[in-house]
Amino acid sequence: MPYVLLALGLLIALLAMNAHAPRRGAVLLAPSFLYGWLTIELAPQVLVTWAAATALTATLGGLDGWAGWTGLALTILGMAGITATLLATRRTVVTLRECGAPLDLDPEGAPRYPLAHLFVPPLCLIPRRGVHVRRNVVYRQDGRLRLKLDIYAGDRTSGELRPGLMQIHGGGWVIGDKREQGLPLLNHMAVQGWVGFNVNYRLSPRATWPEHLIDLKHFVAWYREHAEEYGADPDFLCVTGGSAGGHLAAMVALTANEPEFQPGIENVDTTVQGAVPFYGVYNLVDAGPWGRRPMGATPLLERMVVKLPFAENHDAYGKASPVSYLREDAPPFFVVHGDRDSLVPVAEARRFVERLRDVSATPVVYAEMKGAQHAFDVFPSYRTARVIEAVERYLTGLHRQYRQGAPPVVPGEVTQSLEDRSFG
């Protein structure tokens, strides 16, 4: 038993170290992400499990030798490190500061939602009463191709059309499904009066870029035609997604009406009114935070997604990069990234935001989540609750401006504990 306790101590110490400093080498990248992701976002569960296992092992004689006492010391240190991660998560605070647009005020002039003091219990993020989900609605059919989506909507209290939100799942362009990602956000947005559309698209290796994006453009065309059937405003649509979905969300937002990406529907207006990419990839050509090798030069992109050698096809990878489409009339962006992301380094988001701010005439808000790994919002955690509340406030502010006929001015800067980074 002393050696069992030693093993427990070594394991939790390694988990704590990995959570604070994830590995990015080729061999350790995947396991470092997986264990860091679970440790950080499920920290309360990890602590309770280890405390119970340590207590049981000690009761059964785990402290009868030096190995047991060493294991106990390592367990205490590891649990302290994970507790620090948990406390950083609990300090996540989202505030909206006035910057030229009206805040949501009550009749007495006070903010209706004092976000700095708001706590959204994680349990409220799983399927909720009053949210109706219509599954497997076909939005594109072409021969044997049938692409489907799920629709999330709350009880309709008036005849007014509601804003629409397109959710794009991640999974490295090769895996993933509409049933697996974006659910906390879509449920919350539905309660707040939005209609959410969780959209599937063709996946590689069967699909070759840009077929993924073309499918999503077809959704926008479908939305223009069918939104009113589901109580949504066909003229107002925002887009969000995480990881590969973040990349695709940015592409949808920045390539409006590009004929190359909407063959057969060139005359459809594919403009969206706002974009919220989570931990996305924005530049496949320049090395930047990826080290010596650009993201486009990875086997995943070369062999399974774009299916072209990177060295001879920089133009093709440039056309697949959101950073290639930065423009003055880009829709407002709210970019969210974790500073401990081991799959897509946080510098990827920072440099994208910096370049987009240099070009875009609309607001670009950046939230850097301290202590967060890749895909942190998959779990209905305290951090997720705070982030999706901020996203809802942001998007609702854009919709309010749209209804008032004013230019899109974001209702505030997102800060952190959620920290709005400045550059230079």
Short mmCIF file of C-alpha atoms in Angstrom, two decimals:
data_model
loop_
_atom_site.label_atom_id
_atom_site.label_comp_id
_atom_site.label_asym_id
_atom_site.label_seq_id
_atom_site.Cartn_x
_atom_site.Cartn_y
_atom_site.Cartn_z
CA MET A 1 0.00 0.00 0.00
CA PRO A 2 2.81 2.53 0.62
CA TYR A 3 3.82 2.21 -3.03
CA VAL A 4 0.21 2.65 -4.14
CA LEU A 5 0.13 5.89 -2.19
CA LEU A 6 3.45 6.89 -3.75
CA ALA A 7 2.04 6.23 -7.22
CA LEU A 8 -1.04 8.32 -6.42
CA GLY A 9 1.17 11.16 -5.25
CA LEU A 10 3.40 11.05 -8.31
CA LEU A 11 0.41 10.98 -10.64
CA ILE A 12 -1.40 13.96 -9.14
CA ALA A 13 1.85 15.93 -8.95
CA LEU A 14 2.38 15.31 -12.66
CA LEU A 15 -1.23 16.28 -13.42
CA ALA A 16 -0.78 19.54 -11.52
CA MET A 17 2.50 20.32 -13.30
CA ASN A 18 0.94 19.60 -16.69
CA ALA A 19 -2.07 21.78 -15.89
CA HIS A 20 0.19 24.74 -15.12
CA ALA A 21 2.74 24.11 -17.92
CA PRO A 22 1.32 21.89 -20.71
CA ARG A 23 3.75 20.17 -23.06
CA ARG A 24 3.79 21.04 -26.76
CA GLY A 25 6.24 18.51 -28.18
CA ALA A 26 5.09 16.21 -30.97
CA VAL A 27 4.98 13.13 -28.73
CA LEU A 28 3.43 14.71 -25.64
CA LEU A 29 1.06 17.18 -27.31
CA ALA A 30 -2.06 14.99 -27.38
CA PRO A 31 -1.75 13.42 -23.89
CA SER A 32 -0.72 16.75 -22.38
CA PHE A 33 -3.82 18.41 -23.80
CA LEU A 34 -6.16 15.59 -22.76
CA TYR A 35 -4.98 15.35 -19.16
CA GLY A 36 -4.56 19.10 -18.79
CA TRP A 37 -8.04 19.71 -20.18
CA LEU A 38 -9.65 17.22 -17.79
CA THR A 39 -7.60 18.36 -14.79
CA ILE A 40 -8.27 22.07 -15.26
CA GLU A 41 -11.92 21.99 -16.22
CA LEU A 42 -12.88 19.15 -13.87
CA ALA A 43 -10.68 20.27 -10.97
CA PRO A 44 -13.36 19.81 -8.23
CA GLN A 45 -14.00 16.24 -9.33
CA VAL A 46 -10.28 15.47 -9.51
CA LEU A 47 -9.68 16.83 -6.00
CA VAL A 48 -12.56 14.89 -4.46
CA THR A 49 -11.50 11.66 -6.19
CA TRP A 50 -7.88 12.00 -5.07
CA ALA A 51 -8.79 12.90 -1.53
CA ALA A 52 -11.00 9.82 -1.26
CA ALA A 53 -8.39 7.53 -2.86
CA THR A 54 -5.62 8.90 -0.63
CA ALA A 55 -7.69 8.52 2.53
CA LEU A 56 -8.64 4.93 1.64
CA THR A 57 -5.05 3.99 0.80
CA ALA A 58 -3.75 5.53 4.03
CA THR A 59 -6.39 3.67 6.05
CA LEU A 60 -5.28 0.38 4.49
CA GLY A 61 -1.68 0.87 5.58
CA GLY A 62 -0.37 3.29 3.00
CA LEU A 63 1.62 5.25 5.59
CA ASP A 64 3.60 2.25 6.88
CA GLY A 65 6.80 3.22 5.07
CA TRP A 66 8.82 6.06 3.56
CA ALA A 67 7.15 5.55 0.19
CA GLY A 68 3.72 6.23 1.67
CA TRP A 69 4.79 9.40 3.43
CA THR A 70 6.54 10.61 0.27
CA GLY A 71 3.38 9.87 -1.70
CA LEU A 72 1.30 11.78 0.83
CA ALA A 73 3.57 14.82 0.56
CA LEU A 74 3.40 14.70 -3.25
CA THR A 75 -0.39 14.35 -3.07
CA ILE A 76 -0.67 17.42 -0.87
CA LEU A 77 1.55 19.43 -3.23
CA GLY A 78 -0.36 18.22 -6.29
CA MET A 79 -3.73 18.97 -4.76
CA ALA A 80 -2.49 22.42 -3.77
CA GLY A 81 -1.48 23.08 -7.37
CA ILE A 82 -4.85 21.94 -8.73
CA THR A 83 -6.62 23.99 -6.05
CA ALA A 84 -4.75 27.06 -7.28
CA THR A 85 -6.03 26.30 -10.79
CA LEU A 86 -9.55 25.96 -9.42
CA LEU A 87 -9.32 29.27 -7.55
CA ALA A 88 -8.12 31.01 -10.73
CA THR A 89 -11.19 29.64 -12.50
CA ARG A 90 -13.49 30.82 -9.71
CA ARG A 91 -12.03 34.31 -10.05
CA THR A 92 -13.20 34.49 -13.66
CA VAL A 93 -15.21 37.71 -13.84
CA VAL A 94 -16.73 39.31 -16.90
CA THR A 95 -17.58 42.99 -16.88
CA LEU A 96 -18.92 45.17 -19.65
CA ARG A 97 -17.65 48.72 -19.51
CA GLU A 98 -19.40 51.51 -21.30
CA CYS A 99 -17.62 52.67 -24.45
CA GLY A 100 -20.05 54.75 -26.41
CA ALA A 101 -23.06 52.42 -26.57
CA PRO A 102 -25.95 52.22 -24.15
CA LEU A 103 -25.78 49.51 -21.52
CA ASP A 104 -28.83 47.48 -20.55
CA LEU A 105 -30.23 49.68 -17.77
CA ASP A 106 -33.31 49.33 -15.62
CA PRO A 107 -35.80 52.23 -15.28
CA GLU A 108 -33.74 53.71 -12.46
CA GLY A 109 -30.59 53.80 -14.54
CA ALA A 110 -28.81 50.85 -12.93
CA PRO A 111 -27.37 47.96 -14.96
CA ARG A 112 -29.83 45.09 -15.16
CA TYR A 113 -27.03 42.57 -15.14
CA PRO A 114 -24.11 43.56 -12.88
CA LEU A 115 -21.87 40.95 -14.43
CA ALA A 116 -18.96 41.47 -12.09
CA HIS A 117 -21.13 39.97 -9.34
CA LEU A 118 -23.12 37.51 -11.41
CA PHE A 119 -22.91 33.78 -10.72
CA VAL A 120 -24.54 31.41 -13.17
CA PRO A 121 -24.75 27.93 -11.60
CA PRO A 122 -23.21 25.36 -13.91
CA LEU A 123 -26.28 23.12 -13.69
CA CYS A 124 -28.32 25.75 -15.49
CA LEU A 125 -26.22 25.19 -18.61
CA ILE A 126 -27.41 21.66 -19.33
CA PRO A 127 -30.77 21.18 -21.15
CA ARG A 128 -33.19 23.53 -19.47
CA ARG A 129 -36.90 23.83 -19.05
CA GLY A 130 -38.38 26.13 -21.63
CA VAL A 131 -35.76 25.27 -24.27
CA HIS A 132 -37.13 23.33 -27.20
CA VAL A 133 -34.76 21.40 -29.45
CA ARG A 134 -35.76 20.35 -32.94
CA ARG A 135 -33.24 17.83 -34.18
CA ASN A 136 -31.97 16.71 -37.56
CA VAL A 137 -33.50 19.37 -39.75
CA VAL A 138 -32.06 18.96 -43.26
CA TYR A 139 -30.58 22.22 -44.53
CA ARG A 140 -28.73 20.94 -47.59
CA GLN A 141 -29.65 18.04 -49.86
CA ASP A 142 -27.74 17.29 -53.03
CA GLY A 143 -28.08 13.76 -54.33
CA ARG A 144 -27.00 11.45 -51.51
CA LEU A 145 -25.65 14.37 -49.49
CA ARG A 146 -27.94 15.29 -46.58
CA LEU A 147 -26.61 17.81 -44.05
CA LYS A 148 -28.53 18.40 -40.85
CA LEU A 149 -28.78 20.83 -37.97
CA ASP A 150 -30.40 21.08 -34.54
CA ILE A 151 -32.44 24.14 -33.57
CA TYR A 152 -32.56 25.52 -30.01
CA ALA A 153 -35.28 28.00 -29.11
CA GLY A 154 -37.04 29.18 -25.97
CA ASP A 155 -40.72 29.86 -25.45
CA ARG A 156 -41.88 32.61 -27.77
CA THR A 157 -43.51 35.43 -25.81
CA SER A 158 -44.23 37.82 -28.68
CA GLY A 159 -44.61 37.86 -32.43
CA GLU A 160 -41.25 39.55 -32.96
CA LEU A 161 -38.59 37.68 -34.88
CA ARG A 162 -35.62 36.69 -32.75
CA PRO A 163 -31.89 36.93 -33.51
CA GLY A 164 -30.19 33.83 -34.89
CA LEU A 165 -26.91 32.20 -33.83
CA MET A 166 -25.01 29.68 -35.93
CA GLN A 167 -22.85 27.23 -33.93
CA ILE A 168 -20.04 25.32 -35.71
CA HIS A 169 -18.48 22.35 -33.94
CA GLY A 170 -14.76 21.67 -33.89
CA GLY A 171 -12.76 18.47 -34.17
CA GLY A 172 -9.83 19.29 -36.43
CA TRP A 173 -12.05 19.31 -39.54
CA VAL A 174 -12.14 15.48 -39.35
CA ILE A 175 -14.33 14.56 -36.35
CA GLY A 176 -17.10 16.13 -34.28
CA ASP A 177 -20.85 16.49 -34.36
CA LYS A 178 -23.57 19.02 -33.58
CA ARG A 179 -24.61 16.96 -30.53
CA GLU A 180 -21.23 17.37 -28.82
CA GLN A 181 -20.25 21.05 -28.72
CA GLY A 182 -21.79 24.45 -28.08
CA LEU A 183 -24.64 23.06 -25.99
CA PRO A 184 -24.15 25.22 -22.88
CA LEU A 185 -24.04 28.36 -25.03
CA LEU A 186 -27.03 27.41 -27.19
CA ASN A 187 -29.20 26.54 -24.20
CA HIS A 188 -28.33 29.82 -22.50
CA MET A 189 -28.90 31.87 -25.65
CA ALA A 190 -32.28 30.20 -26.21
CA VAL A 191 -33.39 31.18 -22.72
CA GLN A 192 -32.31 34.75 -23.48
CA GLY A 193 -34.47 34.95 -26.59
CA TRP A 194 -32.19 33.73 -29.37
CA VAL A 195 -32.69 30.92 -31.86
CA GLY A 196 -29.61 28.70 -32.11
CA PHE A 197 -28.65 26.50 -35.06
CA ASN A 198 -26.07 23.79 -34.35
CA VAL A 199 -24.83 22.87 -37.81
CA ASN A 200 -23.12 19.76 -39.14
CA TYR A 201 -20.89 19.93 -42.21
CA ARG A 202 -18.90 17.44 -44.28
CA LEU A 203 -15.74 16.19 -42.59
CA SER A 204 -12.35 15.21 -43.94
CA PRO A 205 -10.83 13.03 -45.23
CA ARG A 206 -13.96 12.48 -47.35
CA ALA A 207 -14.33 16.25 -47.68
CA THR A 208 -11.58 18.37 -49.19
CA TRP A 209 -11.18 22.05 -48.34
CA PRO A 210 -13.11 24.28 -49.01
CA GLU A 211 -16.10 21.90 -48.99
CA HIS A 212 -16.47 22.41 -45.22
CA LEU A 213 -16.91 26.16 -45.72
CA ILE A 214 -19.15 25.72 -48.76
CA ASP A 215 -21.55 23.64 -46.65
CA LEU A 216 -21.73 26.38 -44.04
CA LYS A 217 -22.42 28.98 -46.73
CA HIS A 218 -25.33 26.80 -47.80
CA PHE A 219 -26.60 26.98 -44.24
CA VAL A 220 -26.56 30.78 -44.40
CA ALA A 221 -28.54 30.59 -47.64
CA TRP A 222 -30.99 28.16 -45.99
CA TYR A 223 -31.27 30.51 -43.01
CA ARG A 224 -32.17 33.45 -45.24
CA GLU A 225 -35.03 31.41 -46.71
CA HIS A 226 -36.31 29.47 -43.68
CA ALA A 227 -35.42 31.49 -40.57
CA GLU A 228 -38.91 32.91 -40.13
CA GLU A 229 -40.37 29.39 -39.96
CA TYR A 230 -38.49 28.99 -36.67
CA GLY A 231 -39.11 32.47 -35.31
CA ALA A 232 -35.73 33.88 -36.32
CA ASP A 233 -34.91 37.09 -38.17
CA PRO A 234 -33.50 36.18 -41.62
CA ASP A 235 -31.60 39.48 -41.70
CA PHE A 236 -29.73 38.97 -38.42
CA LEU A 237 -27.35 36.07 -37.91
CA CYS A 238 -24.20 35.76 -35.81
CA VAL A 239 -21.73 32.88 -35.92
CA THR A 240 -19.68 31.08 -33.26
CA GLY A 241 -17.62 27.92 -32.96
CA GLY A 242 -14.58 26.41 -31.28
CA SER A 243 -11.22 25.13 -32.54
CA ALA A 244 -11.75 24.08 -36.18
CA GLY A 245 -15.22 25.55 -35.64
CA GLY A 246 -13.55 28.80 -34.58
CA HIS A 247 -11.54 28.79 -37.79
CA LEU A 248 -14.70 28.15 -39.82
CA ALA A 249 -16.68 30.78 -37.89
CA ALA A 250 -14.01 33.35 -38.72
CA MET A 251 -14.03 32.26 -42.36
CA VAL A 252 -17.81 32.54 -42.58
CA ALA A 253 -17.65 36.03 -41.08
CA LEU A 254 -14.77 37.31 -43.22
CA THR A 255 -15.62 35.78 -46.61
CA ALA A 256 -19.16 37.08 -47.07
CA ASN A 257 -20.29 36.86 -50.69
CA GLU A 258 -17.00 35.37 -51.95
CA PRO A 259 -18.16 33.47 -55.08
CA GLU A 260 -15.42 30.84 -54.69
CA PHE A 261 -16.96 29.66 -51.42
CA GLN A 262 -20.61 29.66 -52.47
CA PRO A 263 -20.84 28.02 -55.89
CA GLY A 264 -24.42 27.77 -57.06
CA ILE A 265 -25.60 30.34 -54.53
CA GLU A 266 -23.44 33.27 -55.63
CA ASN A 267 -26.38 35.68 -55.47
CA VAL A 268 -27.21 34.90 -51.83
CA ASP A 269 -26.06 37.46 -49.27
CA THR A 270 -23.92 35.47 -46.80
CA THR A 271 -23.08 38.41 -44.54
CA VAL A 272 -23.27 37.80 -40.79
CA GLN A 273 -23.67 40.47 -38.12
CA GLY A 274 -21.12 39.25 -35.60
CA ALA A 275 -18.57 36.49 -34.91
CA VAL A 276 -17.41 34.83 -31.69
CA PRO A 277 -14.64 32.31 -32.46
CA PHE A 278 -13.32 30.24 -29.53
CA TYR A 279 -9.67 29.04 -29.54
CA GLY A 280 -9.56 29.05 -33.33
CA VAL A 281 -6.85 28.74 -35.97
CA TYR A 282 -6.51 31.90 -38.05
CA ASN A 283 -3.27 31.61 -40.03
CA LEU A 284 -2.17 28.43 -41.82
CA VAL A 285 0.78 29.95 -43.67
CA ASP A 286 3.01 31.82 -41.22
CA ALA A 287 4.87 29.85 -38.57
CA GLY A 288 4.29 32.25 -35.67
CA PRO A 289 3.32 30.44 -32.47
CA TRP A 290 3.51 27.05 -34.13
CA GLY A 291 7.31 27.13 -34.03
CA ARG A 292 9.32 26.48 -37.16
CA ARG A 293 6.50 24.73 -39.02
CA PRO A 294 3.31 26.55 -40.05
CA MET A 295 -0.01 24.93 -39.21
CA GLY A 296 -0.58 24.32 -42.92
CA ALA A 297 2.53 22.15 -43.08
CA THR A 298 1.17 19.60 -40.58
CA PRO A 299 0.22 16.12 -41.85
CA LEU A 300 -3.38 16.73 -40.77
CA LEU A 301 -3.81 19.62 -43.22
CA GLU A 302 -1.59 18.29 -45.99
CA ARG A 303 -2.93 14.73 -46.10
CA MET A 304 -6.50 14.93 -44.84
CA VAL A 305 -8.00 18.42 -45.14
CA VAL A 306 -6.45 20.55 -47.91
CA LYS A 307 -4.73 17.51 -49.45
CA LEU A 308 -1.97 19.53 -51.10
CA PRO A 309 1.75 19.76 -50.24
CA PHE A 310 2.24 22.94 -48.28
CA ALA A 311 5.63 23.82 -49.77
CA GLU A 312 4.24 24.14 -53.31
CA ASN A 313 0.80 25.48 -52.45
CA HIS A 314 1.12 28.47 -50.15
CA ASP A 315 -1.66 30.25 -52.05
CA ALA A 316 -4.14 27.46 -51.33
CA TYR A 317 -3.35 27.57 -47.62
CA GLY A 318 -3.53 31.34 -47.68
CA LYS A 319 -7.05 31.11 -49.10
CA ALA A 320 -7.94 28.82 -46.19
CA SER A 321 -6.67 31.33 -43.60
CA PRO A 322 -9.04 33.87 -42.01
CA VAL A 323 -6.17 36.33 -41.73
CA SER A 324 -6.13 36.58 -45.55
CA TYR A 325 -9.60 38.17 -45.57
CA LEU A 326 -9.23 40.98 -43.05
CA ARG A 327 -11.11 44.03 -44.26
CA GLU A 328 -12.43 47.34 -43.06
CA ASP A 329 -16.07 46.26 -43.22
CA ALA A 330 -15.55 43.03 -41.27
CA PRO A 331 -18.35 42.28 -38.80
CA PRO A 332 -17.67 42.82 -35.08
CA PHE A 333 -15.52 40.08 -33.51
CA PHE A 334 -15.29 38.74 -29.98
CA VAL A 335 -12.26 36.39 -29.89
CA VAL A 336 -11.93 34.01 -26.91
CA HIS A 337 -8.82 31.95 -26.11
CA GLY A 338 -7.23 30.20 -23.13
CA ASP A 339 -3.69 31.12 -22.11
CA ARG A 340 -2.78 27.46 -21.40
CA ASP A 341 -4.04 26.14 -24.71
CA SER A 342 -1.58 23.45 -25.79
CA LEU A 343 -3.24 22.62 -29.14
CA VAL A 344 -3.61 26.16 -30.51
CA PRO A 345 -1.14 28.44 -28.69
CA VAL A 346 -2.63 31.65 -27.36
CA ALA A 347 -0.24 33.70 -29.51
CA GLU A 348 -2.31 32.59 -32.52
CA ALA A 349 -5.31 34.53 -31.19
CA ARG A 350 -3.23 37.52 -30.10
CA ARG A 351 -1.67 38.10 -33.51
CA PHE A 352 -5.02 37.63 -35.28
CA VAL A 353 -6.70 40.18 -33.03
CA GLU A 354 -3.83 42.62 -33.49
CA ARG A 355 -4.05 42.46 -37.27
CA LEU A 356 -7.85 42.55 -37.34
CA ARG A 357 -7.88 45.65 -35.10
CA ASP A 358 -5.48 47.35 -37.51
CA VAL A 359 -7.89 46.88 -40.41
CA SER A 360 -11.47 46.61 -39.18
CA ALA A 361 -13.66 49.65 -38.64
CA THR A 362 -15.87 47.68 -36.22
CA PRO A 363 -15.01 46.71 -32.64
CA VAL A 364 -12.73 43.72 -32.00
CA VAL A 365 -12.92 42.40 -28.44
CA TYR A 366 -10.43 39.84 -27.12
CA ALA A 367 -10.87 37.75 -23.98
CA GLU A 368 -7.92 35.70 -22.78
CA MET A 369 -8.99 33.10 -20.26
CA LYS A 370 -6.34 32.66 -17.59
CA GLY A 371 -5.65 29.04 -16.79
CA ALA A 372 -7.90 27.68 -19.55
CA GLN A 373 -7.01 24.82 -21.87
CA HIS A 374 -8.30 24.16 -25.36
CA ALA A 375 -12.03 23.30 -25.52
CA PHE A 376 -12.60 24.59 -21.96
CA ASP A 377 -16.24 25.46 -22.70
CA VAL A 378 -17.27 21.86 -23.45
CA PHE A 379 -17.86 21.30 -19.74
CA PRO A 380 -20.66 23.20 -17.94
CA SER A 381 -18.18 24.66 -15.46
CA TYR A 382 -18.05 27.93 -13.56
CA ARG A 383 -15.68 29.34 -16.17
CA THR A 384 -18.02 28.29 -18.98
CA ALA A 385 -20.94 29.96 -17.22
CA ARG A 386 -19.11 33.26 -17.02
CA VAL A 387 -17.88 33.15 -20.59
CA ILE A 388 -21.22 32.32 -22.17
CA GLU A 389 -22.89 35.07 -20.15
CA ALA A 390 -20.33 37.50 -21.57
CA VAL A 391 -20.96 36.20 -25.09
CA GLU A 392 -24.70 36.65 -24.63
CA ARG A 393 -24.26 40.23 -23.37
CA TYR A 394 -21.98 40.99 -26.30
CA LEU A 395 -24.25 39.53 -28.97
CA THR A 396 -27.38 41.02 -27.43
CA GLY A 397 -25.65 44.41 -27.57
CA LEU A 398 -25.00 43.91 -31.28
CA HIS A 399 -28.62 42.96 -31.83
CA ARG A 400 -29.81 46.02 -29.93
CA GLN A 401 -27.69 48.24 -32.16
CA TYR A 402 -29.10 46.47 -35.24
CA ARG A 403 -32.67 47.09 -34.11
CA GLN A 404 -31.90 50.74 -33.46
CA GLY A 405 -30.38 51.10 -36.92
CA ALA A 406 -27.08 52.26 -35.44
CA PRO A 407 -23.59 51.16 -36.48
CA PRO A 408 -22.32 48.12 -34.56
CA VAL A 409 -20.70 49.48 -31.41
CA VAL A 410 -19.88 46.87 -28.81
CA PRO A 411 -21.44 47.66 -25.41
CA GLY A 412 -18.19 47.32 -23.59
CA GLU A 413 -14.76 45.81 -23.27
CA VAL A 414 -14.43 42.32 -21.86
CA THR A 415 -11.88 42.10 -19.07
CA GLN A 416 -10.59 39.33 -16.85
CA SER A 417 -9.84 37.69 -14.72
CA LEU A 418 -11.35 37.62 -18.35
CA GLU A 419 -8.69 40.00 -19.64
CA ASP A 420 -8.91 42.25 -22.70
CA ARG A 421 -5.36 42.22 -23.99
CA SER A 422 -3.74 45.22 -25.57
CA PHE A 423 -0.82 44.97 -27.94
CA GLY A 424 2.25 47.15 -28.06
#
